[in-house]
Amino acid sequence: MARHSIVLEADVTIAPNVYFTDHNHTYADPWLPVGKQVLQGFSVRVGAGTWIGTNVVVLPGTSIGRNCAIAAGAVVRGDIPDHSVVVGVPGRVVRRWIDGEGWVPPLTNEVVVVEGWPVGVRPTDE
């Protein structure tokens, strides 16, 4: 739902039932219904090559970097660095590619599971 600015860069893949919003109601006057109070807009940006899983919620003011993977059901807000894997509610970065270092934490020969989600596998080098 856009009232301010939602930008999806090139090659973004969006699974079913993803919700983007770039605004929220203020709650300045406790005597006025929240739905009648002022809407504040905060830009949302999704970087090129990012994949967003089923039922993800992207909140106002979120900036997702390039080539990220956002796991199904995550609730994302804030700044997500390039090449990050995000899972959970609230969404958090559980793995990231860093130039000169590779994947942090490193990929292993076993399936790495965080909060029930597989976030990395590397085949055995034999």
PDB file of C-alpha atoms in Angstrom:
ATOM      1  CA  MET A   1       0.000   0.000   0.000  1.00  0.00           C
ATOM      2  CA  ALA A   2       1.773   3.131  -1.213  1.00  0.00           C
ATOM      3  CA  ARG A   3       1.055   6.724  -0.279  1.00  0.00           C
ATOM      4  CA  HIS A   4       4.615   8.031  -0.277  1.00  0.00           C
ATOM      5  CA  SER A   5       7.261   6.018  -2.189  1.00  0.00           C
ATOM      6  CA  ILE A   6       7.921   2.315  -2.733  1.00  0.00           C
ATOM      7  CA  VAL A   7      10.780   1.572  -5.149  1.00  0.00           C
ATOM      8  CA  LEU A   8      11.519  -1.923  -6.461  1.00  0.00           C
ATOM      9  CA  GLU A   9      14.769  -2.029  -8.418  1.00  0.00           C
ATOM     10  CA  ALA A  10      15.514  -4.404 -11.331  1.00  0.00           C
ATOM     11  CA  ASP A  11      15.099  -8.174 -11.014  1.00  0.00           C
ATOM     12  CA  VAL A  12      13.308  -8.182  -7.654  1.00  0.00           C
ATOM     13  CA  THR A  13      11.342 -11.419  -7.158  1.00  0.00           C
ATOM     14  CA  ILE A  14       8.231 -11.244  -4.985  1.00  0.00           C
ATOM     15  CA  ALA A  15       6.425 -14.377  -3.791  1.00  0.00           C
ATOM     16  CA  PRO A  16       2.652 -14.430  -3.081  1.00  0.00           C
ATOM     17  CA  ASN A  17       0.995 -12.419  -0.295  1.00  0.00           C
ATOM     18  CA  VAL A  18       3.817  -9.928   0.326  1.00  0.00           C
ATOM     19  CA  TYR A  19       2.676  -6.657   1.944  1.00  0.00           C
ATOM     20  CA  PHE A  20       4.565  -3.383   1.464  1.00  0.00           C
ATOM     21  CA  THR A  21       3.561  -0.206   3.259  1.00  0.00           C
ATOM     22  CA  ASP A  22       5.275   3.176   3.279  1.00  0.00           C
ATOM     23  CA  HIS A  23       3.095   5.004   5.798  1.00  0.00           C
ATOM     24  CA  ASN A  24       1.623   4.799   9.264  1.00  0.00           C
ATOM     25  CA  HIS A  25      -0.824   6.784  11.355  1.00  0.00           C
ATOM     26  CA  THR A  26       0.525   9.049  14.050  1.00  0.00           C
ATOM     27  CA  TYR A  27      -0.881   8.627  17.541  1.00  0.00           C
ATOM     28  CA  ALA A  28      -0.467  12.151  18.869  1.00  0.00           C
ATOM     29  CA  ASP A  29      -3.999  12.756  20.191  1.00  0.00           C
ATOM     30  CA  PRO A  30      -5.232  10.019  22.571  1.00  0.00           C
ATOM     31  CA  TRP A  31      -8.828  11.299  22.203  1.00  0.00           C
ATOM     32  CA  LEU A  32      -8.972  11.065  18.410  1.00  0.00           C
ATOM     33  CA  PRO A  33      -9.380   7.643  16.736  1.00  0.00           C
ATOM     34  CA  VAL A  34      -6.015   6.500  15.385  1.00  0.00           C
ATOM     35  CA  GLY A  35      -7.492   6.001  11.897  1.00  0.00           C
ATOM     36  CA  LYS A  36      -8.401   9.701  11.758  1.00  0.00           C
ATOM     37  CA  GLN A  37      -4.948  10.952  12.704  1.00  0.00           C
ATOM     38  CA  VAL A  38      -2.278  12.178  10.300  1.00  0.00           C
ATOM     39  CA  LEU A  39      -0.538   9.683   8.024  1.00  0.00           C
ATOM     40  CA  GLN A  40       3.260   9.877   7.983  1.00  0.00           C
ATOM     41  CA  GLY A  41       5.148   8.615   4.928  1.00  0.00           C
ATOM     42  CA  PHE A  42       8.521   6.874   4.960  1.00  0.00           C
ATOM     43  CA  SER A  43      10.142   5.668   1.720  1.00  0.00           C
ATOM     44  CA  VAL A  44      10.652   1.949   1.071  1.00  0.00           C
ATOM     45  CA  ARG A  45      13.343   0.611  -1.282  1.00  0.00           C
ATOM     46  CA  VAL A  46      14.161  -2.935  -2.385  1.00  0.00           C
ATOM     47  CA  GLY A  47      17.538  -3.386  -4.079  1.00  0.00           C
ATOM     48  CA  ALA A  48      18.139  -5.106  -7.406  1.00  0.00           C
ATOM     49  CA  GLY A  49      18.179  -8.894  -7.461  1.00  0.00           C
ATOM     50  CA  THR A  50      16.470  -9.356  -4.104  1.00  0.00           C
ATOM     51  CA  TRP A  51      14.078 -12.238  -3.466  1.00  0.00           C
ATOM     52  CA  ILE A  52      11.162 -11.733  -1.040  1.00  0.00           C
ATOM     53  CA  GLY A  53       9.418 -14.862   0.245  1.00  0.00           C
ATOM     54  CA  THR A  54       5.736 -15.604   0.806  1.00  0.00           C
ATOM     55  CA  ASN A  55       3.838 -13.599   3.460  1.00  0.00           C
ATOM     56  CA  VAL A  56       6.649 -11.115   4.127  1.00  0.00           C
ATOM     57  CA  VAL A  57       5.696  -7.708   5.571  1.00  0.00           C
ATOM     58  CA  VAL A  58       7.911  -4.740   4.637  1.00  0.00           C
ATOM     59  CA  LEU A  59       7.325  -1.812   7.005  1.00  0.00           C
ATOM     60  CA  PRO A  60       7.629   1.955   6.392  1.00  0.00           C
ATOM     61  CA  GLY A  61      11.164   3.321   6.135  1.00  0.00           C
ATOM     62  CA  THR A  62      12.724  -0.022   5.164  1.00  0.00           C
ATOM     63  CA  SER A  63      15.681  -0.152   2.787  1.00  0.00           C
ATOM     64  CA  ILE A  64      16.649  -3.640   1.607  1.00  0.00           C
ATOM     65  CA  GLY A  65      20.006  -3.934  -0.153  1.00  0.00           C
ATOM     66  CA  ARG A  66      20.918  -5.690  -3.397  1.00  0.00           C
ATOM     67  CA  ASN A  67      20.733  -9.466  -3.838  1.00  0.00           C
ATOM     68  CA  CYS A  68      19.136 -10.201  -0.472  1.00  0.00           C
ATOM     69  CA  ALA A  69      16.953 -13.164   0.466  1.00  0.00           C
ATOM     70  CA  ILE A  70      14.023 -12.404   2.778  1.00  0.00           C
ATOM     71  CA  ALA A  71      12.587 -15.637   4.216  1.00  0.00           C
ATOM     72  CA  ALA A  72       8.865 -16.377   4.162  1.00  0.00           C
ATOM     73  CA  GLY A  73       6.898 -14.752   6.971  1.00  0.00           C
ATOM     74  CA  ALA A  74       9.585 -12.231   7.955  1.00  0.00           C
ATOM     75  CA  VAL A  75       8.599  -8.742   9.134  1.00  0.00           C
ATOM     76  CA  VAL A  76      11.288  -6.385   7.838  1.00  0.00           C
ATOM     77  CA  ARG A  77      12.138  -2.851   8.936  1.00  0.00           C
ATOM     78  CA  GLY A  78      15.190  -0.615   8.967  1.00  0.00           C
ATOM     79  CA  ASP A  79      18.288  -0.932   6.789  1.00  0.00           C
ATOM     80  CA  ILE A  80      19.233  -4.367   5.459  1.00  0.00           C
ATOM     81  CA  PRO A  81      22.768  -4.544   3.976  1.00  0.00           C
ATOM     82  CA  ASP A  82      23.472  -5.903   0.482  1.00  0.00           C
ATOM     83  CA  HIS A  83      23.756  -9.710   0.172  1.00  0.00           C
ATOM     84  CA  SER A  84      21.916 -10.470   3.432  1.00  0.00           C
ATOM     85  CA  VAL A  85      19.647 -13.345   4.443  1.00  0.00           C
ATOM     86  CA  VAL A  86      16.803 -12.153   6.716  1.00  0.00           C
ATOM     87  CA  VAL A  87      14.470 -14.393   8.755  1.00  0.00           C
ATOM     88  CA  GLY A  88      11.959 -14.040  11.574  1.00  0.00           C
ATOM     89  CA  VAL A  89       9.672 -11.623  13.348  1.00  0.00           C
ATOM     90  CA  PRO A  90      11.136  -9.121  13.720  1.00  0.00           C
ATOM     91  CA  GLY A  91      13.332  -9.817  10.702  1.00  0.00           C
ATOM     92  CA  ARG A  92      17.024 -10.112  11.447  1.00  0.00           C
ATOM     93  CA  VAL A  93      20.103 -10.697   9.334  1.00  0.00           C
ATOM     94  CA  VAL A  94      21.343 -14.252   9.954  1.00  0.00           C
ATOM     95  CA  ARG A  95      23.894 -14.485   7.141  1.00  0.00           C
ATOM     96  CA  ARG A  96      25.688 -11.994   4.961  1.00  0.00           C
ATOM     97  CA  TRP A  97      28.237 -11.933   2.126  1.00  0.00           C
ATOM     98  CA  ILE A  98      31.163  -9.633   2.915  1.00  0.00           C
ATOM     99  CA  ASP A  99      33.720  -8.931   0.179  1.00  0.00           C
ATOM    100  CA  GLY A 100      37.087 -10.412   1.117  1.00  0.00           C
ATOM    101  CA  GLU A 101      35.536 -12.664   3.785  1.00  0.00           C
ATOM    102  CA  GLY A 102      32.736 -14.538   2.021  1.00  0.00           C
ATOM    103  CA  TRP A 103      29.625 -15.694   3.883  1.00  0.00           C
ATOM    104  CA  VAL A 104      29.435 -14.698   7.542  1.00  0.00           C
ATOM    105  CA  PRO A 105      28.792 -16.964   9.341  1.00  0.00           C
ATOM    106  CA  PRO A 106      30.538 -19.293   6.882  1.00  0.00           C
ATOM    107  CA  LEU A 107      28.681 -21.944   4.920  1.00  0.00           C
ATOM    108  CA  THR A 108      29.305 -25.492   6.099  1.00  0.00           C
ATOM    109  CA  ASN A 109      28.808 -28.998   4.762  1.00  0.00           C
ATOM    110  CA  GLU A 110      25.641 -29.248   6.836  1.00  0.00           C
ATOM    111  CA  VAL A 111      22.336 -27.468   6.538  1.00  0.00           C
ATOM    112  CA  VAL A 112      22.422 -24.393   8.774  1.00  0.00           C
ATOM    113  CA  VAL A 113      19.041 -23.795  10.418  1.00  0.00           C
ATOM    114  CA  VAL A 114      18.110 -20.541  12.169  1.00  0.00           C
ATOM    115  CA  GLU A 115      14.685 -20.240  13.780  1.00  0.00           C
ATOM    116  CA  GLY A 116      13.537 -23.270  11.797  1.00  0.00           C
ATOM    117  CA  TRP A 117      14.711 -21.909   8.412  1.00  0.00           C
ATOM    118  CA  PRO A 118      17.553 -23.454   6.379  1.00  0.00           C
ATOM    119  CA  VAL A 119      19.854 -20.542   5.552  1.00  0.00           C
ATOM    120  CA  GLY A 120      22.862 -22.178   3.940  1.00  0.00           C
ATOM    121  CA  VAL A 121      24.395 -25.347   2.546  1.00  0.00           C
ATOM    122  CA  ARG A 122      27.638 -26.004   0.720  1.00  0.00           C
ATOM    123  CA  PRO A 123      28.335 -29.400  -0.846  1.00  0.00           C
ATOM    124  CA  THR A 124      31.344 -31.336   0.413  1.00  0.00           C
ATOM    125  CA  ASP A 125      34.473 -30.556  -1.640  1.00  0.00           C
ATOM    126  CA  GLU A 126      35.534 -34.165  -2.251  1.00  0.00           C
TER     127      GLU A 126
END
